[in-house]
Coordinates of C-alpha atoms (C1' of nucleotides) in Angstrom, one line a residue:
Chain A
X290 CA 153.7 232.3 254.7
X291 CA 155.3 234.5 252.3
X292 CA 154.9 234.8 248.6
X293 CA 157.3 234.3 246.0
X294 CA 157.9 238.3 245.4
X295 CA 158.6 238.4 249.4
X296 CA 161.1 235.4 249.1
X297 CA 163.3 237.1 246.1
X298 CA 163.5 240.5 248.2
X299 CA 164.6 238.9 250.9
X300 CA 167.2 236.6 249.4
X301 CA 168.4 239.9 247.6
X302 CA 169.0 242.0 250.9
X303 CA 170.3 238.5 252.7
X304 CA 172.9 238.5 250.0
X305 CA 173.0 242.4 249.8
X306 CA 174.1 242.2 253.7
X307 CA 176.8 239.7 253.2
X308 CA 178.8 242.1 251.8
X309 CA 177.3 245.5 253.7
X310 CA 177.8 247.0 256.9
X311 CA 174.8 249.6 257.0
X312 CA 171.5 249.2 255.9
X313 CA 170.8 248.3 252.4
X314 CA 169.3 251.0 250.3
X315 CA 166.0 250.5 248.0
X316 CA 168.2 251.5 245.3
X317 CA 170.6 248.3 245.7
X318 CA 168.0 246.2 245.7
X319 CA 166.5 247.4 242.9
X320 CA 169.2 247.0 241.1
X321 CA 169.5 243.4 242.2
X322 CA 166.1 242.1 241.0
X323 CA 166.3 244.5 238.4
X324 CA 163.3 246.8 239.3
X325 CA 162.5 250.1 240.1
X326 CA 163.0 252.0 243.5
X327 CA 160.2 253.0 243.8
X328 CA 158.6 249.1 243.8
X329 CA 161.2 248.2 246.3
X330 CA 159.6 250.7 248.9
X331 CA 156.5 249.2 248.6
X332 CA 157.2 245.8 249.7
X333 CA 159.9 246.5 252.1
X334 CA 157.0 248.6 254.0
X335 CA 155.0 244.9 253.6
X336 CA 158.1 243.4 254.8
X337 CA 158.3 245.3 257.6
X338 CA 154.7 245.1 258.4
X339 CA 155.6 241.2 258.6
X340 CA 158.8 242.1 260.7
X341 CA 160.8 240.7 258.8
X342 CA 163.1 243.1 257.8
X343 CA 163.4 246.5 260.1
X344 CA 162.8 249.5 257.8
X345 CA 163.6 253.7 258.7
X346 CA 162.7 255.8 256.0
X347 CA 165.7 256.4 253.7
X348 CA 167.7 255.2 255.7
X349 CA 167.6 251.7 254.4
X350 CA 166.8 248.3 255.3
X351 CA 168.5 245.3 257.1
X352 CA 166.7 241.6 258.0
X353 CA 165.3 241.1 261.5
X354 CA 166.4 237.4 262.9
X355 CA 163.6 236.0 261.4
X356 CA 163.6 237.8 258.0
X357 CA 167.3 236.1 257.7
X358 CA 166.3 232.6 258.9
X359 CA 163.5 232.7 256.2
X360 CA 166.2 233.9 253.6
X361 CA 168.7 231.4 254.5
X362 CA 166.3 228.7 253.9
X363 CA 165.3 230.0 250.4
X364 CA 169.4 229.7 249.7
X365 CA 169.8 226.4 251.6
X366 CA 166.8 225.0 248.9
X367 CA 168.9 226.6 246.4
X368 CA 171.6 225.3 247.0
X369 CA 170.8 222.0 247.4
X370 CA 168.5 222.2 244.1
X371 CA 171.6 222.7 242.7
X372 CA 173.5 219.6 243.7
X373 CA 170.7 217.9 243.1
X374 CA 171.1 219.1 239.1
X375 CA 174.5 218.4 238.8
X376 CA 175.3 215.1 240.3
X377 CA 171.7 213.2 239.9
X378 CA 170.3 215.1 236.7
X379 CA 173.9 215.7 235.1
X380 CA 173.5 219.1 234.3
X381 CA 176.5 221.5 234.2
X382 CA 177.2 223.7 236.9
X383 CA 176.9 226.6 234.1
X384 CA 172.8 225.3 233.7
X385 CA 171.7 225.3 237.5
X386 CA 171.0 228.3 238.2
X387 CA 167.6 229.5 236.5
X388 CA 166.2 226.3 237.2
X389 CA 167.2 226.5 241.2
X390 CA 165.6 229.7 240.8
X391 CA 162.3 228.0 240.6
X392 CA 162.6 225.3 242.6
X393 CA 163.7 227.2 245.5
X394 CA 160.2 228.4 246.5
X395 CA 158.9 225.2 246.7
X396 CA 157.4 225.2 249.9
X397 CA 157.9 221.4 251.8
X398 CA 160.0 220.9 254.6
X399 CA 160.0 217.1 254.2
X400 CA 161.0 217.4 250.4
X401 CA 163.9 219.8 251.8
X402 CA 165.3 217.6 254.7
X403 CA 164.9 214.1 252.4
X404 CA 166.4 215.5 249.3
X405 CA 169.5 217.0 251.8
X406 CA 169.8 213.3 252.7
X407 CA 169.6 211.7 249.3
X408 CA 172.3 214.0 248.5
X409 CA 174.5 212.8 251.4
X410 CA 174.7 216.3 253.3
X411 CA 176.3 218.0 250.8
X412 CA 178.2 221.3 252.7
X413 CA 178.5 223.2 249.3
X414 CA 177.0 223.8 245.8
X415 CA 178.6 223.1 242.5
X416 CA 179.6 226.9 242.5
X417 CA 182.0 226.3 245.9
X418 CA 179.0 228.4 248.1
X419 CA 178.2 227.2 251.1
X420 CA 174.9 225.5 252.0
X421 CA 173.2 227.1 255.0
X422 CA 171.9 224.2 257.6
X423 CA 168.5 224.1 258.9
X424 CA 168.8 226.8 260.9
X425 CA 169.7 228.9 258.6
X426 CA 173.6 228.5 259.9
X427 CA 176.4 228.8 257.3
X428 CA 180.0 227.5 258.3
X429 CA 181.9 229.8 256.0
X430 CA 185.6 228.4 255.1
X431 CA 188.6 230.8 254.7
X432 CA 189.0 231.4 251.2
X433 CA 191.1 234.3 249.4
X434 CA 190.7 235.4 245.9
X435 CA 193.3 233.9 243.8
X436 CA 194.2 237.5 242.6
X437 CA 195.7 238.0 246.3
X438 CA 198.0 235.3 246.1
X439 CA 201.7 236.1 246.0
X440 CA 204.3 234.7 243.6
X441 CA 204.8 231.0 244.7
X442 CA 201.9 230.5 246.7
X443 CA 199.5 227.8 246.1
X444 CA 196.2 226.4 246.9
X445 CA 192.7 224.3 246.1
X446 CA 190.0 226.0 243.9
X447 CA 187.1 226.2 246.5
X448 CA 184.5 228.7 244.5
X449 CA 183.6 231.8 242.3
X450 CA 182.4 234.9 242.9
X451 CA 180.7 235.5 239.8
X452 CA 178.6 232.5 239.2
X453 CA 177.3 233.4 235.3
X454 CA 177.3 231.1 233.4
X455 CA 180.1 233.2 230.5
X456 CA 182.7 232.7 233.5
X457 CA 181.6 229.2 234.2
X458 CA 182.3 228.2 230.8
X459 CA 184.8 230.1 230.3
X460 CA 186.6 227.9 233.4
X461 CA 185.2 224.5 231.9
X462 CA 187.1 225.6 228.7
X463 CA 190.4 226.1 230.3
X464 CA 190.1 223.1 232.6
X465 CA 190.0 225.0 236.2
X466 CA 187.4 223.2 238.1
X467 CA 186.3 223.3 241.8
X468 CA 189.2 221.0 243.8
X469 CA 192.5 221.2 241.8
X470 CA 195.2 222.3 242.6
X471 CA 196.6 225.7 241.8
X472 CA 199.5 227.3 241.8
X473 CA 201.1 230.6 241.3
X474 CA 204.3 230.9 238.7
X475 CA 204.4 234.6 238.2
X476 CA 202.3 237.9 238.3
X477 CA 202.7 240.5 235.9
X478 CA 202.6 244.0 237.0
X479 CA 201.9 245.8 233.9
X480 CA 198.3 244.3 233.8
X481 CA 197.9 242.0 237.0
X482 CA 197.6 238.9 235.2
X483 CA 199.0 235.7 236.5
X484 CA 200.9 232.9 235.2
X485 CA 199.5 230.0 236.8
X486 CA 200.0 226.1 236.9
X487 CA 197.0 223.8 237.6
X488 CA 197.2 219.5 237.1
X489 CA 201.0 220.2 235.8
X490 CA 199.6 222.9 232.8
X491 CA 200.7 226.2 232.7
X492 CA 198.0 228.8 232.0
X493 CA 198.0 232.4 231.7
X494 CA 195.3 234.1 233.1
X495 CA 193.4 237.7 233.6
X496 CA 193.1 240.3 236.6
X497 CA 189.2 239.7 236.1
X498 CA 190.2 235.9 236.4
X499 CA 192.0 236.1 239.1
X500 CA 189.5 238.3 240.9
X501 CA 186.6 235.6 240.2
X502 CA 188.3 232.4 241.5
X503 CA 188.3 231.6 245.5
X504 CA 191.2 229.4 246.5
X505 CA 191.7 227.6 249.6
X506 CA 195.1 228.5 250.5
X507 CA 197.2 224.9 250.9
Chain B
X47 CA 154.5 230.8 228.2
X48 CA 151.4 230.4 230.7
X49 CA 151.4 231.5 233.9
X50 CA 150.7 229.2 237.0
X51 CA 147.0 229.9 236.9
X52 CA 146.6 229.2 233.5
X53 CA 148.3 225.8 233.9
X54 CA 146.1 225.2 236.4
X55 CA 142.8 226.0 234.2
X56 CA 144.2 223.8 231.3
X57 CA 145.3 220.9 233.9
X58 CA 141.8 220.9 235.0
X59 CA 140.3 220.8 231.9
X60 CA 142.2 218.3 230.5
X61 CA 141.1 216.2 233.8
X62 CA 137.3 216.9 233.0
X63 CA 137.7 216.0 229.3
X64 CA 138.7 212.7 230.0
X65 CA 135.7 211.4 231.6
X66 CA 132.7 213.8 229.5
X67 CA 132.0 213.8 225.8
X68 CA 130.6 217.8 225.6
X69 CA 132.6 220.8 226.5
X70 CA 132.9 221.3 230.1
X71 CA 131.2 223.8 231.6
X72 CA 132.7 226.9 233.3
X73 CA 130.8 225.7 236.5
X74 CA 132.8 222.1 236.7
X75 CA 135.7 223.9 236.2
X76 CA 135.1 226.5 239.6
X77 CA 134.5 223.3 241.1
X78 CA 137.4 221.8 240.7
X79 CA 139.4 224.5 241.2
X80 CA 137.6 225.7 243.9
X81 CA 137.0 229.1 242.6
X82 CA 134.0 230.9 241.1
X83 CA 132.2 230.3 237.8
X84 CA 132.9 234.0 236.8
X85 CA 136.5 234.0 237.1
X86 CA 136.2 230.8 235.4
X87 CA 134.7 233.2 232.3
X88 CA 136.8 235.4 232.6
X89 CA 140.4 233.0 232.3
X90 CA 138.6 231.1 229.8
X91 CA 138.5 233.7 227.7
X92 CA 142.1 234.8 227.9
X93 CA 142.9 230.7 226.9
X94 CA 140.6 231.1 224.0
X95 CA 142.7 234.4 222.7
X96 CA 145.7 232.2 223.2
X97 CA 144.0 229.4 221.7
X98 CA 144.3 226.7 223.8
X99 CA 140.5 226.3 224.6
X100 CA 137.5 226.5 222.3
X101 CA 134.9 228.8 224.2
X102 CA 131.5 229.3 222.9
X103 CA 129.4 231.9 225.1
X104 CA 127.4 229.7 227.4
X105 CA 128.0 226.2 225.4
X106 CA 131.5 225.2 227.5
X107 CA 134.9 224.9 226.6
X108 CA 137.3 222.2 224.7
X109 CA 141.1 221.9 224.8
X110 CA 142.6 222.5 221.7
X111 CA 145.4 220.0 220.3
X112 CA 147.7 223.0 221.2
X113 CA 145.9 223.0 224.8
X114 CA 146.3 219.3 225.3
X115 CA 149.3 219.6 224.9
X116 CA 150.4 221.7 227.1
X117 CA 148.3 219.9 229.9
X118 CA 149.3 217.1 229.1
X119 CA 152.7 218.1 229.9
X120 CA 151.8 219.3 233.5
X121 CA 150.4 216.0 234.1
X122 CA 153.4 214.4 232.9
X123 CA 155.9 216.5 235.3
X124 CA 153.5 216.2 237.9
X125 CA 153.6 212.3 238.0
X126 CA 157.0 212.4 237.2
X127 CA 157.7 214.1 240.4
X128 CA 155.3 212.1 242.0
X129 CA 157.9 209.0 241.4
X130 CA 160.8 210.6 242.1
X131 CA 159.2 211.9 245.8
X132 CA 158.4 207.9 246.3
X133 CA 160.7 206.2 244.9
X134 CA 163.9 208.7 245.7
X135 CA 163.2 210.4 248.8
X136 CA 161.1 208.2 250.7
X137 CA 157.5 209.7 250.4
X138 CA 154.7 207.7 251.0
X139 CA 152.1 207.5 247.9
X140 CA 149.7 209.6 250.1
X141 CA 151.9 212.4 251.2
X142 CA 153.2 213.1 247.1
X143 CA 149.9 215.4 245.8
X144 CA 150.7 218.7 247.5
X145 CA 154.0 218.7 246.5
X146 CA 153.9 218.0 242.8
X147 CA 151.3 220.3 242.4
X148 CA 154.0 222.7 243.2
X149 CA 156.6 220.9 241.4
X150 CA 154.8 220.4 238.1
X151 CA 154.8 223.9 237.1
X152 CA 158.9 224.5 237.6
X153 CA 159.6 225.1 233.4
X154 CA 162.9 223.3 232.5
X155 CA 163.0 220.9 229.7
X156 CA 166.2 219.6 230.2
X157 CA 165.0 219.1 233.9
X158 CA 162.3 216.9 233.1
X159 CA 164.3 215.0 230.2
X160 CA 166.8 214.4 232.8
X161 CA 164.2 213.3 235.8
X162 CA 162.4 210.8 233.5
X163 CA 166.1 209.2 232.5
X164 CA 166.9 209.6 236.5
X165 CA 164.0 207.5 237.2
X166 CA 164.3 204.9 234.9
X167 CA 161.4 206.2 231.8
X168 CA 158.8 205.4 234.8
X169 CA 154.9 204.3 232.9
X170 CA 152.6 205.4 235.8
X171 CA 153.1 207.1 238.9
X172 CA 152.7 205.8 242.3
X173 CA 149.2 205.6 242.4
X174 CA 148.7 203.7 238.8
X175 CA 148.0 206.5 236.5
X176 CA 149.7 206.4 233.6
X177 CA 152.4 208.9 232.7
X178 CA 152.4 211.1 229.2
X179 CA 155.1 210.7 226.9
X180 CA 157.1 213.8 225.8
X181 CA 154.4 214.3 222.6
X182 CA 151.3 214.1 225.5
X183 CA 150.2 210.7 224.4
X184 CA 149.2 208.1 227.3
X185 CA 148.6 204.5 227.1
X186 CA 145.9 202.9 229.0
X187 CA 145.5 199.8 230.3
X188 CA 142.2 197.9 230.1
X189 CA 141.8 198.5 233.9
X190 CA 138.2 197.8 235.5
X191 CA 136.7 198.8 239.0
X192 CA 137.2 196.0 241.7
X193 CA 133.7 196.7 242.4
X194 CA 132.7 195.1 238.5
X195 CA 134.3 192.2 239.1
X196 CA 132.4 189.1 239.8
X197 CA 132.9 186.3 242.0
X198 CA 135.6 183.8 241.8
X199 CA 137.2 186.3 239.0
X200 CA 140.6 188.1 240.2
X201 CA 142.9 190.5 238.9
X202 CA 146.0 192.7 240.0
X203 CA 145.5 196.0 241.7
X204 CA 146.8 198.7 239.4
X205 CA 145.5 201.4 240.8
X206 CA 143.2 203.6 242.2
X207 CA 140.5 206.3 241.8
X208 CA 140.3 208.0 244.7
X209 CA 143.8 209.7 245.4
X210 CA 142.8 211.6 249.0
X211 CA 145.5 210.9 251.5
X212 CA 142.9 209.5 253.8
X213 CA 141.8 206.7 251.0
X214 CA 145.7 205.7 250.5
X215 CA 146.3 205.7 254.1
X216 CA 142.9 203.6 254.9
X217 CA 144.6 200.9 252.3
X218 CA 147.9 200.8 253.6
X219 CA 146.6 199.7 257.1
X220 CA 144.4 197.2 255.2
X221 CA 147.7 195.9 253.0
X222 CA 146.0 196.6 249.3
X223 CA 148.8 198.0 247.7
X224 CA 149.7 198.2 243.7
X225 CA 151.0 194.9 242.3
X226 CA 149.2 192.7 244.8
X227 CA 146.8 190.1 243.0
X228 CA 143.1 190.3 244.4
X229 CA 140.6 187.6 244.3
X230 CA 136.7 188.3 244.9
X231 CA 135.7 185.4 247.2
X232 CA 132.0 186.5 247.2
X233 CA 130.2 189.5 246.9
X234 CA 126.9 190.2 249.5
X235 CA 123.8 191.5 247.3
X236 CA 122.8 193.4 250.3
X237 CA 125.3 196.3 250.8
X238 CA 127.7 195.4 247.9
X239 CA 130.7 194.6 250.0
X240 CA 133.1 192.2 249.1
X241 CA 135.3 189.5 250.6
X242 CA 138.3 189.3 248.7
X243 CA 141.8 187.3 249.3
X244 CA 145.3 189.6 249.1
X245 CA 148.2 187.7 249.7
X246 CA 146.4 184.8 251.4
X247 CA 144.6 186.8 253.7
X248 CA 140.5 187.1 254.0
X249 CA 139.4 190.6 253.6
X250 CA 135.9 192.3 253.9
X251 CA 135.7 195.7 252.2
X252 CA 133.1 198.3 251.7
X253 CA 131.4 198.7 248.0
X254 CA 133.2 202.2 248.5
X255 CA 136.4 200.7 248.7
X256 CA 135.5 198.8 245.3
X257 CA 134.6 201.5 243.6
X258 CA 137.9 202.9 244.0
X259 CA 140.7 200.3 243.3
X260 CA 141.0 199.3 239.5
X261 CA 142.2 196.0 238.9
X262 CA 143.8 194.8 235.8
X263 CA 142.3 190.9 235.0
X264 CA 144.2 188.4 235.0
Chain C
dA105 C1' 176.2 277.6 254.1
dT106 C1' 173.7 277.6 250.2
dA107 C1' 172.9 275.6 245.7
dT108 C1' 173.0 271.4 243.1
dA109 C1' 172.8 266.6 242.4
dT110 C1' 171.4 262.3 243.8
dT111 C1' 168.5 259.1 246.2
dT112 C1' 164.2 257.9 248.1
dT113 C1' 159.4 258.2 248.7
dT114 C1' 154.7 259.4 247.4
dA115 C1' 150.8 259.6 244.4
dG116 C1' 148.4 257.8 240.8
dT117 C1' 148.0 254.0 237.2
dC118 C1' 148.0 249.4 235.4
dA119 C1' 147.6 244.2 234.6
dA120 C1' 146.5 239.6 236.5
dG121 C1' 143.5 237.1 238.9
dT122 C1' 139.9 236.9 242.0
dC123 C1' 135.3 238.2 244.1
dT124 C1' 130.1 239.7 244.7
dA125 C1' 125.9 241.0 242.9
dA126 C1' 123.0 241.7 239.1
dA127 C1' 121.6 240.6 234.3
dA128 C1' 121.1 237.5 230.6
dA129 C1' 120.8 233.0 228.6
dT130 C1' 119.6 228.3 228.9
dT131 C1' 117.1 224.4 230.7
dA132 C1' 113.3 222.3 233.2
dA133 C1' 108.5 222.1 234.5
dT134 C1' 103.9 222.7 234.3
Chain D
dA75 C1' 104.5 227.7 225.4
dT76 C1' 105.0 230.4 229.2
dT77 C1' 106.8 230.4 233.8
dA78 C1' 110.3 229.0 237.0
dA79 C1' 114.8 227.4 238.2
dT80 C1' 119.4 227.0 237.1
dT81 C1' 123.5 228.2 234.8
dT82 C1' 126.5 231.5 232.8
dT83 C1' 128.0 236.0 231.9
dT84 C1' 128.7 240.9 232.8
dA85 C1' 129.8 244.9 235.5
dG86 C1' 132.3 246.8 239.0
dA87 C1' 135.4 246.3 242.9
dC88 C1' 139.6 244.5 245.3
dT89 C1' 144.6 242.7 246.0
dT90 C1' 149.3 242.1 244.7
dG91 C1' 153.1 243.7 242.6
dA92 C1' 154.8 246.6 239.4
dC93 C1' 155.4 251.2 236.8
dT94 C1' 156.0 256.6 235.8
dA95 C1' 156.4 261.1 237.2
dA96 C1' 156.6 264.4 240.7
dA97 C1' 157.8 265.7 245.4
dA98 C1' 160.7 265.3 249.4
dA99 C1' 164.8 264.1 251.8
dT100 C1' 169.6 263.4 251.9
dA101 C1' 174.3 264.0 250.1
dT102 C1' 177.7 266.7 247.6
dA103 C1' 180.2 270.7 246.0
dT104 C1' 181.6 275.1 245.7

DNA sequence: ATATATTTTTAGTCAAGTCTAAAAATTAAT
DNA sequence: ATTAATTTTTAGACTTGACTAAAAATATAT
């Protein structure tokens, strides 16, 4: 079993290693959980110890198989905390996330496969991030940044990258939500912004925009 | 903000208060908690500088009104959770304990606003007891043990003392579940069993059994 | 290639919450 | 009203997870 300290590290370097070829260093996840270096050597030494992550001395750290089942499953109860929030507890998808925080250590595999069920299998959360299955298994779709798209192209708003909740608003204020439409009018080259159209609206938007929002090209 | 542990303590307390006019020792409390009387000292002190508990050197401890309070608000998210896990995702009223003792210490107003709309303003959880409002108040029913009953006098079941899995489970085989109306056919003098009528069928139960079902009069 | 800067680890400390064993207070019994 | 039994508290130690400051290893720059 594996305390709630364990869990966070190894949800940080699961989601450190998405985007990581080589090991992840104690510094990065420090920085992630917003503690010291010299804290994160301590437990991943534990970690290892519990083989679930392997662990060379500065050289970094990466999850063993079993280390990134148990991770996966911390995200999967996230995740589907999440939906859970938004579409039976009407929360915003801005709001979810400190309180999926908590209720992803819950430990109770019934309370995990039932609420999955109540929810109708949901494949995503409200932030357009997939939901890893029981195994730990994540089907990831093929998404681009909407700041890649050229001049013309067009596609469905499947996600963010940054999920605060600033951005989130931010979006809800404009209108852009997860599953409309979006289409690009014209990109600036002076500053990278776009000139988009979404449900017949035309919308100017930013680089750092742009470089938030996942579209599934159409 | 209290941690886990201190919930815990003041949960426990609150419990023992109900049924015991003096303060409650440090000893009931390890009991209960399954710990030791001197680290039952030692966190009642921190709750008395936090003043939630009253704590005079070897004379026991009260709640405070700040302290019942705040217990009474873990009791209220845990039976809250205890309805949604029965009445939304299928749990049986004797598989629900573990799990919202996990549950009822996740710290989310809005969440617990929003369960207790989800769920329809539930009264009492699944195994009859009744649920505190927002404020920590509770309502009870005149309820009274089957076992007090006398003959020929019968009443609806409305809940039950005894919440161990293996009690529920032993009256779900027997049928005896909340809302069914119970009539004492006769009672023996000799071992203080009863024969009762549920639902048209003749019934012998233990004086054990009786001391553990409260029945609301009809 | 050596010196400098950065990163990582070690060593020692701390707070929360628990424990054991011993001391002190209270309660019960003669 | 003492003595005996019980309950409660104190004192000191342990574990988990964190921290600071110093040492060691690695990476960078001239």
């Amino acid at each position: 079993m594996f305390t709630l300290s364990e869990e966070n590290y190894l949800k940080a370097i699961y989601h450190l290693e998405l985007d990581a070829s080589k090991g992840i260093s104690t510094n990065a996840i420090a920085e992630k959980l917003d503690t010291k270096a010299s804290s994160v050597t301590d437990m991943v030494k534990k970690l290892s110890e519990k083989e679930v992550v392997i662990y060379k001395k500065y050289k970094g750290v990466t999850l063993t198989e079993l280390g990134k089942t148990i991770a996966a499953n911390v995200v999967r109860k996230h995740r589907l905390w999440e939906v859970f929030l938004v579409q039976k507890l009407n929360f915003s998808w801005d709001e979810v996330h400190d309180v999926a925080e908590q209720l992803e250590h819950i430990k109770s595999a019934k309370l995990i496969d039932q609420l999955d069920s109540f929810l109708g299998f949901p494949t995503h959360d409200p932030h357009g991030d997939p939901i890893p299955d029981r195994d730990g298994n994540l089907k990831t779709i093929e998404k681009s940044l909407l700041a890649t798209l050229s001049k013309n192209e067009s596609g469905i708003c499947v996600g963010v990258d940054d999920s605060s909740s600033e951005f989130l608003q931010f979006l809800d204020k404009k209108g852009i939500t997860l599953g409309k439409k979006i289409t690009i009018l014209d990109k600036e080259d002076f500053d990278d912004s776009l000139s988009i159209l979404i449900e017949d609206r035309k919308l100017n938007i930013s680089n750092k925009i742009a470089n938030n929002l996942y579209i599934k090209k159409a």
